[in-house]
Amino acid sequence: MIKRNYVVGMLILLLLFITACGEDEQQEQTVGEKLDYTITGIEPGAGATSLAREALEDYDNLAGYTLEEASTAAMVTALGSAIDKEEPIVVTGWTPHWKFAKYDLKFLEDPEGSFGGAENINTITRLGLEEEMPEAYSILDNFMWTTDDMEQVMLLTQDENLSFEEAAKQWIGENEALVANWTDGVEEVDGTKIEIVSTPWDTERASTAVIVEVLTRQGYEVTDTPVDPSVMFQAVASNDADASVAPWLPATHGAFYEQYKDDIVDLGENLQGAKIGMVVPTYMDIDSIADLDTAK
Ligand code: PBE
C-alpha cells in the first residue's frame, strides 16, 4: 500500500512538472535568452574585442554574458544567418563596413562610454623617419581622405571583384586631384625601401593599398605587412616598421597608443568619422546596451 501511494505520488509530481515545463515554453523568451546571453565578437587581438570585454565589465546588466571571440568572417556569417531568420543578434561592429550597406543595422547606445565616441584613423611613423625619409614622411603627413573615399575602394573589391591593390590603382586613377595634394612638391626617390605595417581588416587593407601605391609611384620599394594591432604599434615603436595608416583612435587602439606613444610619431588623423560599438539589426526593439536583460 505504501509503495503504491508512493508511485501515485511520484506520478502526480511528474505530471505537475511536465505541465510546468509546457507553460514555461509558452512564455515569451527574453532577448537575452534568445541571444543565449552571447555577444558575437571578432578576432581576440582586435581593439574592438578589448573594448567589448571592458563593456561586459562596465555594464551590470551584462554580468553573465559571454563575448564569443572568433573572427570577422565568423561574425558576419552569424549576422547574416540571424537576419535571414529575423532572430536577435548583437555583434561587435564598426563603420566604415559594408554590413551597414547590405543590412539595416543600428549601433546600440553606449551610456557607459565603453566604446568611446567618434573614432578617427591616424597615421603613425617611427622616430627619425622625418629626417631619414623626408619624402615619404611628407606624403604620409599629407595623406587624408574621407569615409566615402575609403568605401569606394572597398566597394571596388566587392562589386568588381578587384584585389585591394587593383582597387587602389583604379581609385587613384579616378581621384588624381586629391592624390596630387598628398604628393605636391615632394621629390621622387629611387628605390628606397620602406616598410608599412597594417592590420588585416578591409578598412585598413583599403587605406594601406592606396598609400602603398602612392609611395610606389613616388619611387619607393614598399613592403606591407598586416599584423595584430598590438604588433603594429610595437613594430613602429621598435623601428621594425617605418609607418602605419591603420591605428583607430582615441578608443579602439587607445591602450596600445598609451603604451607606445613616446616611441612613435603621431601624424594625426587620415580619416575622420569612424565608429565602433555593439551593433544589432534594426528589427530588434532595444536601443541601448543597457536594455539587454540580465542573465538569469
Ligand atoms: N576594427 C576595424 C579593428 C580596427 C579596424 C575596428 C575591427 C579593431 O577593432 O582593431
Coordinates of N, CA, C and O in Angstrom, one line a residue, residues 95-275:
T95 N 32.0 51.0 -38.3 CA 31.9 51.6 -39.6 C 33.1 52.5 -39.9 O 33.6 53.1 -38.9
P96 N 33.6 52.6 -41.1 CA 33.1 52.1 -42.3 C 33.1 50.5 -42.4 O 34.1 49.9 -42.1
H97 N 32.0 49.9 -42.9 CA 32.0 48.5 -43.2 C 30.8 48.2 -44.0 O 29.7 48.8 -43.8
W98 N 30.9 47.3 -45.0 CA 29.8 47.0 -46.0 C 28.5 46.5 -45.3 O 27.5 46.6 -45.9
K99 N 28.7 46.0 -44.0 CA 27.5 45.4 -43.4 C 26.3 46.4 -43.3 O 25.2 46.1 -43.3
F100 N 26.7 47.7 -43.1 CA 25.7 48.8 -43.0 C 25.0 49.1 -44.3 O 23.9 49.5 -44.3
A101 N 25.7 48.8 -45.4 CA 25.1 49.0 -46.7 C 24.2 47.8 -47.1 O 23.1 47.9 -47.6
K102 N 24.6 46.6 -46.6 CA 23.9 45.4 -47.0 C 22.6 45.2 -46.1 O 21.6 44.7 -46.6
Y103 N 22.7 45.5 -44.8 CA 21.7 45.2 -43.9 C 21.2 46.5 -43.2 O 21.9 47.5 -43.1
D104 N 20.0 46.4 -42.6 CA 19.5 47.5 -41.8 C 20.0 47.3 -40.4 O 19.5 46.4 -39.6
L105 N 21.0 48.1 -40.0 CA 21.6 47.9 -38.7 C 21.7 49.2 -37.9 O 21.6 50.2 -38.4
K106 N 21.8 49.0 -36.6 CA 22.0 50.2 -35.7 C 23.0 50.0 -34.6 O 23.1 48.8 -34.2
F107 N 23.7 51.0 -34.3 CA 24.6 50.9 -33.1 C 23.7 51.0 -31.9 O 22.8 51.9 -31.8
L108 N 24.0 50.2 -30.9 CA 23.3 50.4 -29.6 C 23.9 51.6 -28.9 O 25.1 51.8 -29.0
E109 N 23.1 52.4 -28.2 CA 23.6 53.5 -27.4 C 24.5 52.9 -26.3 O 24.3 51.8 -25.9
D110 N 25.5 53.7 -26.0 CA 26.6 53.2 -25.1 C 26.7 54.2 -23.9 O 27.7 54.9 -23.8
P111 N 25.7 54.2 -23.0 CA 25.8 55.3 -21.9 C 27.0 55.2 -21.0 O 27.4 56.2 -20.5
E112 N 27.6 54.0 -20.9 CA 28.8 53.9 -20.1 C 30.1 54.4 -20.9 O 31.1 54.5 -20.3
G113 N 29.9 54.6 -22.2 CA 31.1 55.0 -23.0 C 32.2 54.0 -23.1 O 33.3 54.4 -23.4
S114 N 31.8 52.7 -23.1 CA 32.9 51.7 -23.2 C 33.6 51.7 -24.5 O 34.7 51.3 -24.6
F115 N 32.8 52.1 -25.6 CA 33.4 52.1 -26.9 C 33.9 53.5 -27.4 O 34.2 53.7 -28.6
G116 N 34.0 54.4 -26.5 CA 34.4 55.8 -26.9 C 33.3 56.4 -27.7 O 32.2 56.0 -27.7
G117 N 33.7 57.5 -28.4 CA 32.7 58.2 -29.2 C 33.0 58.1 -30.6 O 33.1 57.0 -31.2
A118 N 33.2 59.3 -31.3 CA 33.7 59.2 -32.7 C 35.1 58.8 -32.7 O 35.9 59.2 -31.9
E119 N 35.4 57.9 -33.6 CA 36.8 57.4 -33.8 C 37.4 58.0 -35.1 O 36.7 58.4 -36.0
N120 N 38.7 58.2 -35.1 CA 39.4 58.6 -36.3 C 40.5 57.5 -36.6 O 40.7 56.6 -35.7
I121 N 41.0 57.5 -37.8 CA 42.1 56.6 -38.1 C 43.3 57.5 -38.3 O 43.3 58.5 -39.0
N122 N 44.4 57.2 -37.6 CA 45.6 58.0 -37.6 C 46.7 57.4 -38.4 O 46.7 56.2 -38.7
T123 N 47.7 58.3 -38.7 CA 48.9 57.9 -39.3 C 50.0 58.0 -38.3 O 50.1 59.0 -37.6
I124 N 50.8 56.9 -38.1 CA 52.0 57.0 -37.2 C 53.2 56.6 -38.0 O 53.2 55.8 -38.9
T125 N 54.4 57.1 -37.5 CA 55.7 56.7 -38.1 C 56.6 56.4 -37.0 O 56.4 56.8 -35.8
R126 N 57.7 55.8 -37.3 CA 58.8 55.6 -36.3 C 59.5 56.9 -36.1 O 59.5 57.8 -36.9
L127 N 60.2 57.0 -35.0 CA 61.1 58.1 -34.7 C 62.2 58.2 -35.8 O 62.7 57.1 -36.2
G128 N 62.5 59.4 -36.2 CA 63.6 59.5 -37.2 C 63.2 59.4 -38.6 O 64.0 59.7 -39.5
L129 N 62.0 59.0 -38.9 CA 61.6 58.9 -40.3 C 61.6 60.2 -41.0 O 62.0 60.3 -42.2
E130 N 61.2 61.3 -40.3 CA 61.2 62.6 -40.9 C 62.6 63.0 -41.5 O 62.7 63.5 -42.6
E131 N 63.6 62.7 -40.7 CA 65.0 63.1 -41.1 C 65.5 62.1 -42.2 O 66.1 62.5 -43.2
E132 N 65.1 60.8 -42.1 CA 65.7 59.8 -42.9 C 65.0 59.6 -44.2 O 65.6 59.3 -45.3
M133 N 63.7 59.8 -44.2 CA 62.9 59.6 -45.5 C 61.9 60.8 -45.6 O 60.7 60.6 -45.4
P134 N 62.4 62.0 -45.8 CA 61.5 63.2 -45.7 C 60.4 63.1 -46.8 O 59.3 63.6 -46.5
E135 N 60.7 62.5 -47.9 CA 59.6 62.5 -49.0 C 58.5 61.6 -48.5 O 57.3 62.0 -48.6
A136 N 58.8 60.4 -48.0 CA 57.7 59.5 -47.5 C 57.0 60.2 -46.3 O 55.7 60.1 -46.2
Y137 N 57.8 60.8 -45.5 CA 57.2 61.4 -44.3 C 56.1 62.5 -44.7 O 55.0 62.6 -44.2
S138 N 56.5 63.3 -45.7 CA 55.6 64.3 -46.2 C 54.3 63.7 -46.8 O 53.2 64.2 -46.5
I139 N 54.5 62.7 -47.6 CA 53.3 62.1 -48.2 C 52.4 61.5 -47.1 O 51.2 61.7 -47.1
L140 N 53.0 60.8 -46.1 CA 52.2 60.2 -45.0 C 51.5 61.3 -44.2 O 50.4 61.2 -43.8
D141 N 52.2 62.4 -44.0 CA 51.7 63.5 -43.3 C 50.5 64.2 -44.0 O 49.5 64.6 -43.4
N142 N 50.6 64.2 -45.4 CA 49.6 64.8 -46.2 C 48.4 63.9 -46.4 O 47.3 64.4 -46.8
F143 N 48.6 62.6 -46.2 CA 47.5 61.6 -46.5 C 46.3 61.9 -45.7 O 46.3 61.8 -44.4
M144 N 45.2 62.2 -46.3 CA 43.9 62.5 -45.6 C 42.8 62.2 -46.6 O 42.8 62.7 -47.7
W145 N 41.8 61.4 -46.2 CA 40.7 61.2 -47.1 C 39.5 61.0 -46.2 O 39.5 61.2 -45.0
T146 N 38.3 60.7 -46.9 CA 37.0 60.6 -46.2 C 36.6 59.2 -46.1 O 37.1 58.3 -46.9
T147 N 35.6 58.9 -45.3 CA 34.9 57.6 -45.3 C 34.4 57.2 -46.6 O 34.4 56.1 -47.0
D148 N 33.8 58.2 -47.4 CA 33.3 58.0 -48.7 C 34.4 57.4 -49.6 O 34.2 56.4 -50.4
D149 N 35.6 58.1 -49.6 CA 36.7 57.6 -50.4 C 37.1 56.2 -50.1 O 37.2 55.3 -50.9
M150 N 37.2 55.9 -48.8 CA 37.6 54.6 -48.3 C 36.5 53.5 -48.8 O 36.9 52.4 -49.2
E151 N 35.3 53.9 -48.6 CA 34.2 53.0 -49.0 C 34.2 52.7 -50.5 O 33.9 51.6 -50.9
Q152 N 34.6 53.7 -51.3 CA 34.7 53.4 -52.7 C 35.7 52.4 -53.1 O 35.5 51.5 -53.9
V153 N 36.9 52.4 -52.4 CA 37.9 51.4 -52.6 C 37.4 50.0 -52.2 O 37.5 49.0 -52.9
M154 N 36.7 50.0 -51.0 CA 36.2 48.7 -50.5 C 35.1 48.1 -51.5 O 35.1 46.9 -51.7
L155 N 34.3 49.0 -52.0 CA 33.2 48.6 -52.9 C 33.8 48.0 -54.2 O 33.3 47.0 -54.7
L156 N 34.9 48.6 -54.7 CA 35.5 48.1 -55.9 C 36.0 46.6 -55.7 O 35.9 45.8 -56.6
T157 N 36.4 46.3 -54.5 CA 36.9 44.9 -54.3 C 35.7 44.0 -54.3 O 35.8 42.8 -54.6
Q158 N 34.5 44.5 -53.8 CA 33.3 43.6 -53.7 C 32.6 43.5 -55.1 O 32.4 42.4 -55.6
D159 N 32.2 44.7 -55.6 CA 31.4 44.7 -56.8 C 32.1 44.3 -58.0 O 31.5 43.7 -58.9
E160 N 33.4 44.7 -58.1 CA 34.1 44.3 -59.3 C 35.1 43.2 -59.1 O 36.0 43.0 -59.9
N161 N 35.1 42.7 -57.9 CA 35.9 41.6 -57.6 C 37.4 41.9 -57.8 O 38.2 41.0 -58.1
L162 N 37.8 43.1 -57.5 CA 39.2 43.5 -57.7 C 40.0 43.2 -56.4 O 39.4 43.1 -55.3
S163 N 41.3 43.0 -56.5 CA 42.1 42.9 -55.3 C 42.2 44.3 -54.7 O 41.9 45.3 -55.4
F164 N 42.7 44.4 -53.5 CA 42.8 45.7 -52.9 C 43.8 46.5 -53.7 O 43.7 47.8 -53.8
E165 N 44.8 45.9 -54.2 CA 45.9 46.5 -55.0 C 45.2 47.1 -56.2 O 45.5 48.3 -56.6
E166 N 44.5 46.3 -56.9 CA 43.8 46.8 -58.2 C 42.8 47.9 -57.9 O 42.7 48.9 -58.6
A167 N 42.1 47.7 -56.8 CA 41.1 48.7 -56.4 C 41.7 50.0 -56.1 O 41.2 51.1 -56.5
A168 N 42.9 50.0 -55.4 CA 43.6 51.2 -55.0 C 44.0 51.9 -56.3 O 43.9 53.1 -56.4
K169 N 44.6 51.1 -57.2 CA 45.1 51.7 -58.5 C 43.9 52.4 -59.2 O 44.0 53.5 -59.7
Q170 N 42.8 51.7 -59.3 CA 41.6 52.3 -60.0 C 41.1 53.5 -59.3 O 40.8 54.5 -60.0
W171 N 41.0 53.5 -58.0 CA 40.5 54.6 -57.2 C 41.4 55.8 -57.4 O 41.0 56.9 -57.6
I172 N 42.8 55.6 -57.4 CA 43.7 56.7 -57.6 C 43.5 57.3 -59.0 O 43.5 58.5 -59.1
G173 N 43.3 56.4 -60.0 CA 43.1 56.9 -61.3 C 41.9 57.8 -61.4 O 41.9 58.8 -62.2
E174 N 40.9 57.6 -60.6 CA 39.7 58.4 -60.6 C 39.7 59.6 -59.6 O 38.8 60.4 -59.6
N175 N 40.8 59.6 -58.9 CA 40.9 60.7 -57.8 C 42.3 61.4 -57.9 O 42.9 61.7 -56.8
E176 N 42.8 61.6 -59.1 CA 44.2 62.1 -59.2 C 44.4 63.5 -58.5 O 45.4 63.8 -58.0
A177 N 43.3 64.3 -58.5 CA 43.5 65.6 -58.0 C 43.7 65.5 -56.5 O 44.6 66.2 -55.9
L178 N 43.0 64.7 -55.8 CA 43.1 64.5 -54.4 C 44.5 63.9 -54.0 O 45.2 64.4 -53.2
V179 N 44.9 62.9 -54.8 CA 46.2 62.3 -54.6 C 47.3 63.2 -54.8 O 48.3 63.2 -54.1
A180 N 47.1 64.1 -55.8 CA 48.2 65.1 -56.1 C 48.4 66.0 -54.9 O 49.5 66.5 -54.6
N181 N 47.4 66.3 -54.1 CA 47.5 67.1 -52.8 C 48.5 66.4 -51.9 O 49.2 67.1 -51.1
W182 N 48.6 65.1 -51.9 CA 49.4 64.4 -50.9 C 50.9 64.4 -51.4 O 51.8 64.3 -50.6
T183 N 51.1 64.5 -52.7 CA 52.5 64.4 -53.3 C 53.0 65.7 -53.8 O 54.1 65.8 -54.3
D184 N 52.2 66.8 -53.7 CA 52.6 68.1 -54.3 C 53.9 68.6 -53.7 O 54.1 68.6 -52.5
G185 N 54.8 68.9 -54.6 CA 56.1 69.4 -54.1 C 57.1 68.4 -53.5 O 58.2 68.7 -53.1
V186 N 56.7 67.1 -53.5 CA 57.5 66.1 -52.9 C 58.4 65.5 -54.0 O 57.9 65.1 -55.1
E187 N 59.7 65.4 -53.7 CA 60.6 64.9 -54.7 C 60.5 63.3 -54.9 O 60.1 62.7 -53.9
E188 N 60.8 62.9 -56.1 CA 60.8 61.4 -56.3 C 62.0 60.8 -55.7 O 63.0 61.4 -55.5
V189 N 61.9 59.5 -55.3 CA 63.1 58.8 -54.8 C 63.4 57.6 -55.8 O 62.6 57.3 -56.7
D190 N 64.5 57.0 -55.5 CA 65.0 55.9 -56.5 C 65.1 54.6 -55.8 O 66.2 54.2 -55.4
G191 N 64.0 53.9 -55.5 CA 64.0 52.6 -55.0 C 64.3 52.5 -53.5 O 64.7 51.4 -53.0
T192 N 64.2 53.6 -52.8 CA 64.4 53.5 -51.3 C 63.3 52.5 -50.7 O 62.2 52.5 -51.1
K193 N 63.8 51.6 -49.8 CA 62.9 50.7 -49.2 C 62.1 51.3 -48.0 O 62.7 52.0 -47.2
I194 N 60.8 51.0 -48.0 CA 60.0 51.5 -46.9 C 59.1 50.3 -46.4 O 58.5 49.6 -47.3
E195 N 58.9 50.2 -45.1 CA 58.1 49.1 -44.6 C 56.8 49.7 -43.9 O 56.9 50.4 -42.9
I196 N 55.7 49.4 -44.5 CA 54.4 49.8 -43.9 C 53.8 48.6 -43.2 O 53.9 47.5 -43.7
V197 N 53.3 48.9 -42.0 CA 52.7 47.8 -41.3 C 51.2 48.2 -41.1 O 50.8 49.4 -41.1
S198 N 50.3 47.2 -41.2 CA 48.9 47.4 -41.1 C 48.2 46.3 -40.4 O 48.8 45.4 -39.9
T199 N 46.8 46.4 -40.4 CA 46.0 45.3 -39.8 C 45.2 44.7 -40.9 O 45.0 45.3 -41.9
P200 N 44.6 43.5 -40.6 CA 44.0 42.7 -41.7 C 42.6 43.1 -42.0 O 42.0 42.3 -42.8
W201 N 42.0 44.1 -41.5 CA 40.5 44.4 -41.8 C 40.4 45.2 -43.1 O 41.4 45.9 -43.5
D202 N 39.3 45.1 -43.7 CA 39.1 45.7 -45.1 C 39.4 47.2 -45.1 O 40.0 47.7 -46.0
T203 N 39.0 47.9 -44.0 CA 39.2 49.3 -44.0 C 40.7 49.6 -44.1 O 41.1 50.5 -44.9
E204 N 41.5 48.8 -43.4 CA 43.0 49.1 -43.4 C 43.6 48.5 -44.7 O 44.7 49.0 -45.1
R205 N 43.0 47.4 -45.2 CA 43.6 46.9 -46.5 C 43.4 48.0 -47.5 O 44.2 48.1 -48.4
A206 N 42.2 48.7 -47.5 CA 41.9 49.7 -48.5 C 42.9 50.9 -48.3 O 43.6 51.3 -49.3
S207 N 43.0 51.4 -47.1 CA 43.9 52.6 -46.9 C 45.4 52.3 -47.2 O 46.1 53.0 -47.8
T208 N 45.8 51.1 -46.7 CA 47.2 50.7 -46.9 C 47.5 50.5 -48.4 O 48.5 50.9 -48.9
A209 N 46.5 49.8 -49.1 CA 46.8 49.6 -50.6 C 46.9 51.0 -51.3 O 47.8 51.1 -52.2
V210 N 46.2 52.0 -50.9 CA 46.3 53.3 -51.5 C 47.6 53.9 -51.2 O 48.3 54.4 -52.1
I211 N 48.0 53.9 -49.9 CA 49.3 54.6 -49.6 C 50.5 53.8 -50.1 O 51.5 54.4 -50.6
V212 N 50.4 52.5 -50.2 CA 51.4 51.7 -50.8 C 51.6 52.1 -52.3 O 52.7 52.3 -52.8
E213 N 50.5 52.2 -53.0 CA 50.5 52.6 -54.4 C 51.1 54.0 -54.6 O 51.9 54.2 -55.5
V214 N 50.7 54.9 -53.8 CA 51.2 56.3 -53.9 C 52.7 56.4 -53.6 O 53.4 57.0 -54.4
L215 N 53.1 55.6 -52.6 CA 54.6 55.6 -52.3 C 55.4 54.9 -53.4 O 56.5 55.3 -53.8
T216 N 54.8 53.9 -54.0 CA 55.4 53.1 -55.1 C 55.6 54.1 -56.3 O 56.6 54.1 -56.9
R217 N 54.5 54.8 -56.6 CA 54.6 55.8 -57.7 C 55.7 56.8 -57.5 O 56.2 57.4 -58.4
Q218 N 56.0 57.1 -56.2 CA 57.0 58.1 -55.9 C 58.4 57.6 -56.0 O 59.3 58.3 -55.9
G219 N 58.5 56.2 -56.2 CA 59.8 55.6 -56.4 C 60.2 54.7 -55.3 O 61.3 54.2 -55.3
Y220 N 59.4 54.6 -54.3 CA 59.7 53.7 -53.1 C 59.5 52.2 -53.5 O 58.7 51.9 -54.3
E221 N 60.3 51.4 -52.8 CA 60.1 49.9 -52.9 C 59.4 49.6 -51.5 O 60.0 49.6 -50.5
V222 N 58.1 49.3 -51.6 CA 57.3 49.2 -50.4 C 56.9 47.8 -50.0 O 56.5 47.0 -50.9
T223 N 57.1 47.5 -48.8 CA 56.5 46.2 -48.3 C 55.4 46.6 -47.3 O 55.5 47.6 -46.6
D224 N 54.4 45.7 -47.3 CA 53.2 45.9 -46.4 C 52.9 44.7 -45.7 O 52.7 43.6 -46.3
T225 N 52.9 44.7 -44.4 CA 52.7 43.5 -43.5 C 51.5 43.8 -42.6 O 51.5 44.6 -41.8
P226 N 50.4 43.0 -42.8 CA 49.3 43.1 -41.9 C 49.5 42.2 -40.7 O 49.9 41.1 -40.8
V227 N 49.3 42.8 -39.5 CA 49.5 42.1 -38.2 C 48.4 42.5 -37.2 O 47.6 43.4 -37.5
D228 N 48.4 42.0 -36.0 CA 47.5 42.4 -35.0 C 47.9 43.8 -34.6 O 49.0 44.3 -34.6
P229 N 46.8 44.6 -34.1 CA 47.1 46.0 -33.7 C 48.2 46.1 -32.7 O 49.1 47.1 -32.8
S230 N 48.4 45.2 -31.7 CA 49.5 45.4 -30.7 C 50.8 45.3 -31.4 O 51.7 46.0 -31.1
V231 N 50.9 44.4 -32.4 CA 52.2 44.1 -33.1 C 52.5 45.3 -34.0 O 53.6 45.8 -34.1
M232 N 51.4 45.9 -34.5 CA 51.6 47.1 -35.4 C 52.3 48.2 -34.6 O 53.3 48.8 -35.1
F233 N 51.7 48.5 -33.4 CA 52.3 49.6 -32.6 C 53.8 49.2 -32.2 O 54.7 50.1 -32.3
Q234 N 53.9 48.0 -31.8 CA 55.2 47.6 -31.3 C 56.3 47.7 -32.4 O 57.4 48.1 -32.2
A235 N 55.9 47.3 -33.7 CA 56.8 47.3 -34.8 C 57.3 48.7 -35.1 O 58.4 49.0 -35.4
V236 N 56.3 49.7 -35.1 CA 56.7 51.1 -35.4 C 57.5 51.6 -34.2 O 58.5 52.4 -34.5
A237 N 57.2 51.3 -33.0 CA 57.9 51.8 -31.8 C 59.3 51.3 -31.8 O 60.2 51.9 -31.3
S238 N 59.6 50.1 -32.3 CA 60.9 49.5 -32.3 C 61.6 49.6 -33.6 O 62.7 48.9 -33.8
N239 N 61.2 50.5 -34.5 CA 61.8 50.7 -35.8 C 61.8 49.5 -36.7 O 62.5 49.5 -37.7
D240 N 61.0 48.5 -36.4 CA 60.9 47.3 -37.3 C 60.1 47.7 -38.5 O 60.3 47.1 -39.6
A241 N 59.2 48.6 -38.4 CA 58.4 49.1 -39.5 C 58.6 50.7 -39.5 O 58.9 51.3 -38.5
D242 N 58.3 51.3 -40.7 CA 58.5 52.7 -40.8 C 57.3 53.5 -40.5 O 57.3 54.6 -39.9
A243 N 56.1 52.9 -40.8 CA 54.9 53.7 -40.6 C 53.6 52.8 -40.7 O 53.7 51.7 -41.2
S244 N 52.5 53.4 -40.3 CA 51.2 52.7 -40.4 C 50.1 53.8 -40.6 O 50.2 54.8 -40.0
V245 N 49.1 53.4 -41.4 CA 48.0 54.3 -41.6 C 46.7 53.7 -40.9 O 45.6 54.0 -41.2
A246 N 47.0 52.7 -40.0 CA 45.9 51.8 -39.6 C 45.4 52.0 -38.1 O 44.3 51.5 -37.8
P247 N 46.1 52.8 -37.3 CA 45.6 52.9 -35.9 C 44.2 53.6 -35.8 O 44.0 54.7 -36.3
W248 N 43.3 53.0 -35.1 CA 42.0 53.6 -34.8 C 42.1 54.2 -33.4 O 42.3 53.5 -32.4
L249 N 41.8 55.5 -33.3 CA 42.0 56.3 -32.1 C 40.8 57.3 -31.9 O 40.2 57.7 -32.9
P250 N 40.5 57.7 -30.7 CA 41.3 57.5 -29.5 C 41.0 56.2 -28.7 O 41.7 55.8 -27.9
A251 N 39.8 55.6 -29.0 CA 39.4 54.5 -28.1 C 39.9 53.1 -28.6 O 40.5 52.4 -27.8
T252 N 39.7 52.7 -29.9 CA 39.9 51.4 -30.3 C 41.3 50.8 -30.0 O 41.4 49.7 -29.4
H253 N 42.3 51.6 -30.4 CA 43.6 51.1 -30.1 C 44.3 52.0 -29.0 O 45.5 52.1 -29.0
G254 N 43.5 52.7 -28.2 CA 44.0 53.6 -27.2 C 44.9 53.0 -26.2 O 45.9 53.7 -25.9
A255 N 44.7 51.8 -25.8 CA 45.6 51.2 -24.8 C 47.0 51.0 -25.4 O 48.0 51.2 -24.8
F256 N 47.1 50.6 -26.7 CA 48.4 50.4 -27.4 C 49.0 51.7 -27.6 O 50.2 51.9 -27.4
Y257 N 48.2 52.7 -28.0 CA 48.8 54.0 -28.2 C 49.4 54.5 -26.9 O 50.6 55.1 -26.9
E258 N 48.7 54.4 -25.8 CA 49.3 54.9 -24.5 C 50.6 54.2 -24.2 O 51.6 54.8 -23.7
Q259 N 50.7 52.9 -24.5 CA 51.9 52.1 -24.2 C 53.1 52.5 -25.0 O 54.2 52.5 -24.5
Y260 N 52.8 52.9 -26.3 CA 53.9 53.2 -27.2 C 54.1 54.6 -27.6 O 55.0 54.9 -28.4
K261 N 53.3 55.5 -27.1 CA 53.2 56.9 -27.6 C 54.6 57.6 -27.6 O 54.8 58.5 -28.4
D262 N 55.4 57.3 -26.6 CA 56.7 58.0 -26.5 C 57.7 57.6 -27.6 O 58.7 58.2 -27.8
D263 N 57.4 56.4 -28.2 CA 58.4 55.8 -29.1 C 57.9 55.8 -30.6 O 58.4 55.1 -31.4
I264 N 56.8 56.6 -30.8 CA 56.3 56.7 -32.2 C 56.0 58.2 -32.5 O 56.0 59.0 -31.5
V265 N 55.8 58.6 -33.7 CA 55.4 59.9 -34.1 C 54.0 59.8 -34.6 O 53.7 59.0 -35.5
D266 N 53.1 60.6 -34.0 CA 51.7 60.6 -34.4 C 51.4 61.7 -35.3 O 51.5 62.9 -35.0
L267 N 51.1 61.4 -36.6 CA 50.9 62.5 -37.6 C 49.4 62.9 -37.6 O 49.0 63.6 -38.5
G268 N 48.6 62.4 -36.7 CA 47.2 62.8 -36.6 C 46.3 62.0 -37.6 O 46.8 61.0 -38.2
E269 N 45.1 62.4 -37.7 CA 44.2 61.6 -38.4 C 44.3 61.6 -39.9 O 44.6 62.7 -40.5
N270 N 44.1 60.5 -40.6 CA 44.0 60.5 -42.0 C 42.5 60.3 -42.5 O 42.2 60.4 -43.6
L271 N 41.7 59.9 -41.5 CA 40.2 59.8 -41.8 C 39.5 60.1 -40.5 O 39.8 59.6 -39.4
Q272 N 38.4 60.8 -40.7 CA 37.5 61.1 -39.5 C 36.2 60.5 -39.6 O 35.7 60.2 -40.7
G273 N 35.6 60.2 -38.5 CA 34.2 59.7 -38.5 C 34.0 58.2 -38.6 O 33.1 57.7 -39.1
A274 N 35.0 57.5 -38.0 CA 34.8 56.0 -37.9 C 34.1 55.8 -36.5 O 33.9 56.7 -35.7
K275 N 33.6 54.6 -36.3 CA 32.9 54.3 -35.1 C 32.9 52.8 -34.8 O 32.8 52.0 -35.8

